[in-house]
PDB file of C-alpha atoms in Angstrom:
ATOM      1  CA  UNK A 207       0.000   0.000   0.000  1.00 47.00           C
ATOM      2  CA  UNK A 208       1.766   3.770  -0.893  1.00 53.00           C
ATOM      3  CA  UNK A 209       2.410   5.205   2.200  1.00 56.00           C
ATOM      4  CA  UNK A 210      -0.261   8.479   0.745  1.00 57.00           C
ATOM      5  CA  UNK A 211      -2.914   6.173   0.983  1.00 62.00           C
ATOM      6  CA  UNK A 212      -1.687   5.325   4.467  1.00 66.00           C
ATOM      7  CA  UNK A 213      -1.847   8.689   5.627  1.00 65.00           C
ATOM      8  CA  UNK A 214      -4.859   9.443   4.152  1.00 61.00           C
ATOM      9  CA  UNK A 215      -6.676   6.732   5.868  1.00 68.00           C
ATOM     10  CA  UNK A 216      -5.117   7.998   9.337  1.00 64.00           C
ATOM     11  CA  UNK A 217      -6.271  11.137   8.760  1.00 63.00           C
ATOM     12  CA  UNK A 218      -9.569  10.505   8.520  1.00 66.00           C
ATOM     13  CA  UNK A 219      -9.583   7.568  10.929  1.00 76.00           C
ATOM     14  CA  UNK A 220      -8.310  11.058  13.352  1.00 78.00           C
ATOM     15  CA  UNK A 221     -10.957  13.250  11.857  1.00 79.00           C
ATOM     16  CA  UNK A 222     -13.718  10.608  12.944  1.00 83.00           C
ATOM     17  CA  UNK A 223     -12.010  10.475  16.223  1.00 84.00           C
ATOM     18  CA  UNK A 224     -12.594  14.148  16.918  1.00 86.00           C
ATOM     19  CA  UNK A 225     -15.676  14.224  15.342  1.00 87.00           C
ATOM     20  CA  UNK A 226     -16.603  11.645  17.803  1.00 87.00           C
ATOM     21  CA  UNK A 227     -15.640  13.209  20.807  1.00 88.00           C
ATOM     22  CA  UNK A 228     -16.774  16.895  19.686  1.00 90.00           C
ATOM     23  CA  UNK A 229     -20.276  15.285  19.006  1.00 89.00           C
ATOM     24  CA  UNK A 230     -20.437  13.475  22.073  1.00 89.00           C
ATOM     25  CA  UNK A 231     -19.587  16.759  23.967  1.00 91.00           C
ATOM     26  CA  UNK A 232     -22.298  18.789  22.504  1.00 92.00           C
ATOM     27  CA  UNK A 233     -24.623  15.784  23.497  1.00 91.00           C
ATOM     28  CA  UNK A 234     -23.514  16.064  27.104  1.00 92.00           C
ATOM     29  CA  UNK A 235     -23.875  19.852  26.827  1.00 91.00           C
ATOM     30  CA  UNK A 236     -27.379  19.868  25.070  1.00 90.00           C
ATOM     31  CA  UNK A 237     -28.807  16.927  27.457  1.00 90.00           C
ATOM     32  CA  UNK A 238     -27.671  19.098  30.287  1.00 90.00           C
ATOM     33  CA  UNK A 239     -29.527  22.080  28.751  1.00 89.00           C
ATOM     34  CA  UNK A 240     -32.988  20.427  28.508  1.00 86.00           C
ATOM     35  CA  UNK A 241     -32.250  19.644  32.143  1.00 87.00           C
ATOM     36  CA  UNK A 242     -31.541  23.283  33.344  1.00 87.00           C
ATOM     37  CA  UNK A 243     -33.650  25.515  31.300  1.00 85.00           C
ATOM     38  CA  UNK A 244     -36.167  27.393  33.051  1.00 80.00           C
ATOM     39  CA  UNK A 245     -38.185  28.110  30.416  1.00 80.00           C
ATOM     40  CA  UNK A 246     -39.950  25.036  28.658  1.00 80.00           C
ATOM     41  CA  UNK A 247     -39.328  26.350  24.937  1.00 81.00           C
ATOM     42  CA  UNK A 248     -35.669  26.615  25.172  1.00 84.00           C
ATOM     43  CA  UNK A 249     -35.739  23.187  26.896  1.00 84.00           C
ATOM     44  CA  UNK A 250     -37.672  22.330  24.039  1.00 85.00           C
ATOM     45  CA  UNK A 251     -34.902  23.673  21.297  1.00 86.00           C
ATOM     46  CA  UNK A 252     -31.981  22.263  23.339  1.00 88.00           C
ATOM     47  CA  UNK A 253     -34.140  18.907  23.339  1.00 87.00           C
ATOM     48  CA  UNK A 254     -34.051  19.333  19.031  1.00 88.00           C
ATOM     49  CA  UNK A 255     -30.111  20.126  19.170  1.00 89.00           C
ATOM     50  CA  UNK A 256     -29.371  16.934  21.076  1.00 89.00           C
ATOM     51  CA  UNK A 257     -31.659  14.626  18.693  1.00 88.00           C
ATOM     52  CA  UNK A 258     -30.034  16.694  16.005  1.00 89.00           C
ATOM     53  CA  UNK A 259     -26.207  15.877  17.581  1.00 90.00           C
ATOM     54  CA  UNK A 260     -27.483  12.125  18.045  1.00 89.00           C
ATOM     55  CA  UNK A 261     -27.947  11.793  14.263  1.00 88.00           C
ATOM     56  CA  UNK A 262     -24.606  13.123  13.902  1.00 88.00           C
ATOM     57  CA  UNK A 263     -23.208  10.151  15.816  1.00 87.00           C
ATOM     58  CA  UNK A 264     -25.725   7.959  13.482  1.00 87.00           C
ATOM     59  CA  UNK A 265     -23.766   8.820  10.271  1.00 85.00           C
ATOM     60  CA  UNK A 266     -20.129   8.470  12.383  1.00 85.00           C
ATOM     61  CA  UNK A 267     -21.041   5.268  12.473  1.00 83.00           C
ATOM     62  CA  UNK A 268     -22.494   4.745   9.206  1.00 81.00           C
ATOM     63  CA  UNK A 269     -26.111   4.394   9.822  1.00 81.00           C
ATOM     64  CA  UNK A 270     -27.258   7.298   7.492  1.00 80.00           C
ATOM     65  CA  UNK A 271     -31.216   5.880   7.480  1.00 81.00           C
ATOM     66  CA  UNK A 272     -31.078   6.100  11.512  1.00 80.00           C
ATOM     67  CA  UNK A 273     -29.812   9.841  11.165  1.00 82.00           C
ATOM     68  CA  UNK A 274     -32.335  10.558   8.485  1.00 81.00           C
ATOM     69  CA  UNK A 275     -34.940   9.083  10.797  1.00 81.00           C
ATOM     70  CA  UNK A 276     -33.223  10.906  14.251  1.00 82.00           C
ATOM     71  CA  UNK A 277     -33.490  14.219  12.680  1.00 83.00           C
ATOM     72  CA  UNK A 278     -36.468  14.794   9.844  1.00 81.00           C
ATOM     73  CA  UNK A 279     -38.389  12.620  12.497  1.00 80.00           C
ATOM     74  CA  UNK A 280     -37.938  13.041  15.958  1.00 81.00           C
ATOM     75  CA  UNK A 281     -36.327  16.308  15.694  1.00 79.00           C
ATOM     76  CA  UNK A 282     -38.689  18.255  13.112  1.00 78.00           C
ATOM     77  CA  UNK A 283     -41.726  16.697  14.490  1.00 79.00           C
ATOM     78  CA  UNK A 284     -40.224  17.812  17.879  1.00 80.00           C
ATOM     79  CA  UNK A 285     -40.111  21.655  17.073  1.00 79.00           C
ATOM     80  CA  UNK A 286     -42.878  21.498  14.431  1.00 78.00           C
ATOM     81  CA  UNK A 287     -45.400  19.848  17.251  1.00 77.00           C
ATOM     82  CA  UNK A 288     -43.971  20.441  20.738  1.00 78.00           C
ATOM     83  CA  UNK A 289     -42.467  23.585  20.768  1.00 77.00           C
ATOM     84  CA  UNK A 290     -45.517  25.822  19.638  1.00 78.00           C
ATOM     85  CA  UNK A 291     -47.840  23.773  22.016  1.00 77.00           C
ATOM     86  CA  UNK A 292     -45.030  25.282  24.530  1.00 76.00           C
ATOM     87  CA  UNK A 293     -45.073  28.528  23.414  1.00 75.00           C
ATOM     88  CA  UNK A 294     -49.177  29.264  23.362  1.00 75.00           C
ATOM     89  CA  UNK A 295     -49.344  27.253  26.602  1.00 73.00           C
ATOM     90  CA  UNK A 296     -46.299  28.552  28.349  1.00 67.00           C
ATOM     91  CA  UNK A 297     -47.132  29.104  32.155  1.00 64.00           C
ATOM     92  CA  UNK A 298     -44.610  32.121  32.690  1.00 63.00           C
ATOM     93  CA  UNK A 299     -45.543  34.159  29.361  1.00 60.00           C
ATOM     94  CA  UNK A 300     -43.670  37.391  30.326  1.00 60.00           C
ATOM     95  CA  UNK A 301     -40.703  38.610  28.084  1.00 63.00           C
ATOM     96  CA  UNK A 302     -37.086  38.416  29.857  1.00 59.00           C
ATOM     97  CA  UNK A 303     -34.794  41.252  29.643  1.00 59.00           C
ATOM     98  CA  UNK A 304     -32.498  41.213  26.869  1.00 61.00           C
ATOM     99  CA  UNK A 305     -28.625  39.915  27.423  1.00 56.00           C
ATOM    100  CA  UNK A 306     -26.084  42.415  25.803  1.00 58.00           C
ATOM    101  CA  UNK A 307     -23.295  39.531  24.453  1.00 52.00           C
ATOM    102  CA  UNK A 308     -21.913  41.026  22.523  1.00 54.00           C
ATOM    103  CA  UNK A 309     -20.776  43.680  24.999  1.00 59.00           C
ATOM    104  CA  UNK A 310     -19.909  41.552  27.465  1.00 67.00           C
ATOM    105  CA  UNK A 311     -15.882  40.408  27.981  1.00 69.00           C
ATOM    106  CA  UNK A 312     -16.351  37.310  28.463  1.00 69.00           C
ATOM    107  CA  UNK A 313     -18.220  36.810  24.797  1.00 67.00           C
ATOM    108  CA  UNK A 314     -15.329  38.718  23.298  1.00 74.00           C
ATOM    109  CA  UNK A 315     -13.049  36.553  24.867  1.00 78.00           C
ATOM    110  CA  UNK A 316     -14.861  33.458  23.996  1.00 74.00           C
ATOM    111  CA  UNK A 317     -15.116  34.399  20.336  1.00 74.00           C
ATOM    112  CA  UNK A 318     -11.226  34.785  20.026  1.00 82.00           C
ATOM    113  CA  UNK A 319     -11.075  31.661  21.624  1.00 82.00           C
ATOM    114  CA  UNK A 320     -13.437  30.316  19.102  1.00 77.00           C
ATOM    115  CA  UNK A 321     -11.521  31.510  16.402  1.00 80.00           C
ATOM    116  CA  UNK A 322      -8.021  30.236  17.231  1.00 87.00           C
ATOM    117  CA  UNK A 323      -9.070  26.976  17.826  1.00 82.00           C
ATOM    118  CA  UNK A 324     -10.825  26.774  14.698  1.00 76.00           C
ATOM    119  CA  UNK A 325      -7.807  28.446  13.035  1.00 82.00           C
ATOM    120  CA  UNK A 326      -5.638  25.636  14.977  1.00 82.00           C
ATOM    121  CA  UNK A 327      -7.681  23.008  13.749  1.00 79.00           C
ATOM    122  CA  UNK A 328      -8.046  23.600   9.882  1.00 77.00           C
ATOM    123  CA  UNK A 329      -3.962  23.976   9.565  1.00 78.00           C
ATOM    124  CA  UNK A 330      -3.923  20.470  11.442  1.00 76.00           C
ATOM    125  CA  UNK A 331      -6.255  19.220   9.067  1.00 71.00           C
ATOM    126  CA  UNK A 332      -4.454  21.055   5.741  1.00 73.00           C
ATOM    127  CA  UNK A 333      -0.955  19.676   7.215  1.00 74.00           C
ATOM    128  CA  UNK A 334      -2.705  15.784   7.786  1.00 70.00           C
ATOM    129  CA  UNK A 335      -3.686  15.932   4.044  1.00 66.00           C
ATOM    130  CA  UNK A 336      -1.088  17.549   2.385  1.00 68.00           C
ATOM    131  CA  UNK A 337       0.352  15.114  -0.667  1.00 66.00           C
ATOM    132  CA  UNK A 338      -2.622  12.950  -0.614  1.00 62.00           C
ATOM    133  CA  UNK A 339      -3.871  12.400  -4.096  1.00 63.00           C
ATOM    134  CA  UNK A 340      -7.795  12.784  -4.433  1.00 56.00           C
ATOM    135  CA  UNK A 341      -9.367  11.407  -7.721  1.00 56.00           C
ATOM    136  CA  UNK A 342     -10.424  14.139 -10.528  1.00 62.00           C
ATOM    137  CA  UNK A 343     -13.957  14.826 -10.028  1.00 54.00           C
ATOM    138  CA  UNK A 344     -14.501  14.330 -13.877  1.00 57.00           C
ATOM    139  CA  UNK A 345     -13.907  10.218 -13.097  1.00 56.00           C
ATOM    140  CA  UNK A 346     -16.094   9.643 -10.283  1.00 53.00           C
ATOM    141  CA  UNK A 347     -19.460   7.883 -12.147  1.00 61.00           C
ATOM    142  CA  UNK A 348     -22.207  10.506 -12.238  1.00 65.00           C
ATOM    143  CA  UNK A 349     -25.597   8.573 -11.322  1.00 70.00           C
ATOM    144  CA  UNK A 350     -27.873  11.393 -10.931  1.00 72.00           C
ATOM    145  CA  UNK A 351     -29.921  12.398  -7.880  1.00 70.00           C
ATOM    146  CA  UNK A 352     -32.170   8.958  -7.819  1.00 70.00           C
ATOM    147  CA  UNK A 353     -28.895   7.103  -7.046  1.00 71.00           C
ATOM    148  CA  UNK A 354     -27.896   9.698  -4.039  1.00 66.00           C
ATOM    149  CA  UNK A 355     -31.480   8.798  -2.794  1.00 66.00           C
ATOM    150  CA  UNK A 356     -31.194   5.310  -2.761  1.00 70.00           C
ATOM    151  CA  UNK A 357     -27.564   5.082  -1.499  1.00 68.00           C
ATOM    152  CA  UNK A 358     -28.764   7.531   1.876  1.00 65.00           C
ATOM    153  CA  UNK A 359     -31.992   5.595   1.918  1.00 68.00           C
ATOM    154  CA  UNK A 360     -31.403   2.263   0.960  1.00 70.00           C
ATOM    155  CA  UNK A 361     -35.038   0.473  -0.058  1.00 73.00           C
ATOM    156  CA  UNK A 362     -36.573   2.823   2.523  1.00 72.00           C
ATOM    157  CA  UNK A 363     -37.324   5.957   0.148  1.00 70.00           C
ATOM    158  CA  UNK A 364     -41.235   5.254   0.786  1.00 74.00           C
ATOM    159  CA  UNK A 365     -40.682   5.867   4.196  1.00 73.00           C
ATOM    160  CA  UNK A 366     -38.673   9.217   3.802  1.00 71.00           C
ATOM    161  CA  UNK A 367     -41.627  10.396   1.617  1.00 74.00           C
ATOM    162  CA  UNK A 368     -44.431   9.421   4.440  1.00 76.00           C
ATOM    163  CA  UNK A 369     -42.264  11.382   7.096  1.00 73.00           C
ATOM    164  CA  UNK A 370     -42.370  14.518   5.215  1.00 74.00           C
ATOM    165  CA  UNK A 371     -46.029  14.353   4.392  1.00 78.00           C
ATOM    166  CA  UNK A 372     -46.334  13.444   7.856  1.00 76.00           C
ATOM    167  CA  UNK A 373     -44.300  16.608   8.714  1.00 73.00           C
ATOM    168  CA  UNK A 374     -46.423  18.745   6.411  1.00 77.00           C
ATOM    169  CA  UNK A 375     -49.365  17.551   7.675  1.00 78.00           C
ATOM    170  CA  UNK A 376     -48.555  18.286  11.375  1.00 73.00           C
ATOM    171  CA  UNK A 377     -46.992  21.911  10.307  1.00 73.00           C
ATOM    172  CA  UNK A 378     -50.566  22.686   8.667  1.00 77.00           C
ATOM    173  CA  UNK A 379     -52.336  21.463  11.640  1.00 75.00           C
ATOM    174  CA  UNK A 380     -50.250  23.244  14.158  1.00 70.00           C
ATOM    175  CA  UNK A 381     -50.858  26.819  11.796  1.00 73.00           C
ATOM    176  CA  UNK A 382     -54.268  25.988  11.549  1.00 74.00           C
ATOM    177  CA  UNK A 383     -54.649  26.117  15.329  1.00 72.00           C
ATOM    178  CA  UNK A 384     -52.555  28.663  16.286  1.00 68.00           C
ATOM    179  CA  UNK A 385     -54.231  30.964  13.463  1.00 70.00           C
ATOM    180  CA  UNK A 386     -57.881  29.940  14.988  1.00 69.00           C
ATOM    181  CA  UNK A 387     -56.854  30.757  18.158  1.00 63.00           C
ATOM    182  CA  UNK A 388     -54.869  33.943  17.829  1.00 57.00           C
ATOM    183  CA  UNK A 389     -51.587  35.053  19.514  1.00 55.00           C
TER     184      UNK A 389
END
């Protein structure tokens, strides 16, 4: 085996690594959000970001049906269904006072932060990769979009199709009681 296609593979065996860990970080995070909101609808969202982070982990591990599932399912039906019954029937329905973040140190400081890390990260990521050869995009076969479906679906594609009519439905529903009801 060349010792480029070596490296490559380490590379992204590295890049799945981190992925892994940064994903199951933001599920810890997220879980502990739902947890320690106050408020029910920002329980709600942080509820949607960990489903969301869970799919994530669904296509680390090469389950892309599960994620498919994990998100457009549990997740959209999640903010499309739960989080305006929230909202019209939240117990506590006056507005907070706005936060000034941007203002604040300590968001300043946590943006730089941000930024060199992700700055740190991509020139690990250029220097892993550097020399590897990647295929001309002219070679790779061109199936067409029915292909992509099947290969992130499998023999499941009727059941993608019945979970977005089953999210459409639900998102006229939900309009057409909040719009009977008023604000």
């Amino acid at each position: 085996m060349p010792a480029g296609r070596s490296r490559y593979r380490y590379a992204l065996s590295m890049l799945e690594t981190w992925l892994f860990w940064g994903l199951a970080a933001a599920a810890i995070v997220a879980a502990l959000a739902v947890v320690v909101q106050r408020r029910a609808a920002r329980a709600v969202v942080a509820l949607a970001a960990l489903l969301v982070v869970v799919g994530g982990l669904y296509l680390l591990v090469a389950a892309p049906m599960a994620a498919l599932v994990q998100i457009a399912l549990y997740a959209g039906l999640l903010l499309v269904i739960v989080l305006p019954a929230v909202m019209i029937l939240d117990p506590n329905p006056e507005p907070e006072a706005p936060v000034e973040m941007a203002s604040s140190a300590g968001a300043r400081r946590f943006g730089v932060v941000g930024v060199i890390i992700l700055l740190v990260q991509m020139a690990w990521a250029f220097r892993q990769v550097r020399g590897v050869a990647l295929p001309p995009l002219a070679s790779l076969p061109d199936r067409g979009p029915a292909a992509f479906v099947h290969a992130l679906t499998g023999d499941l594609a009727g059941v993608v199709v019945l979970i977005g009519l089953l999210l459409l439905v639900t998102t006229i529903g939900v309009t057409a009681i909040v719009r009977r009801e008023g604000p």
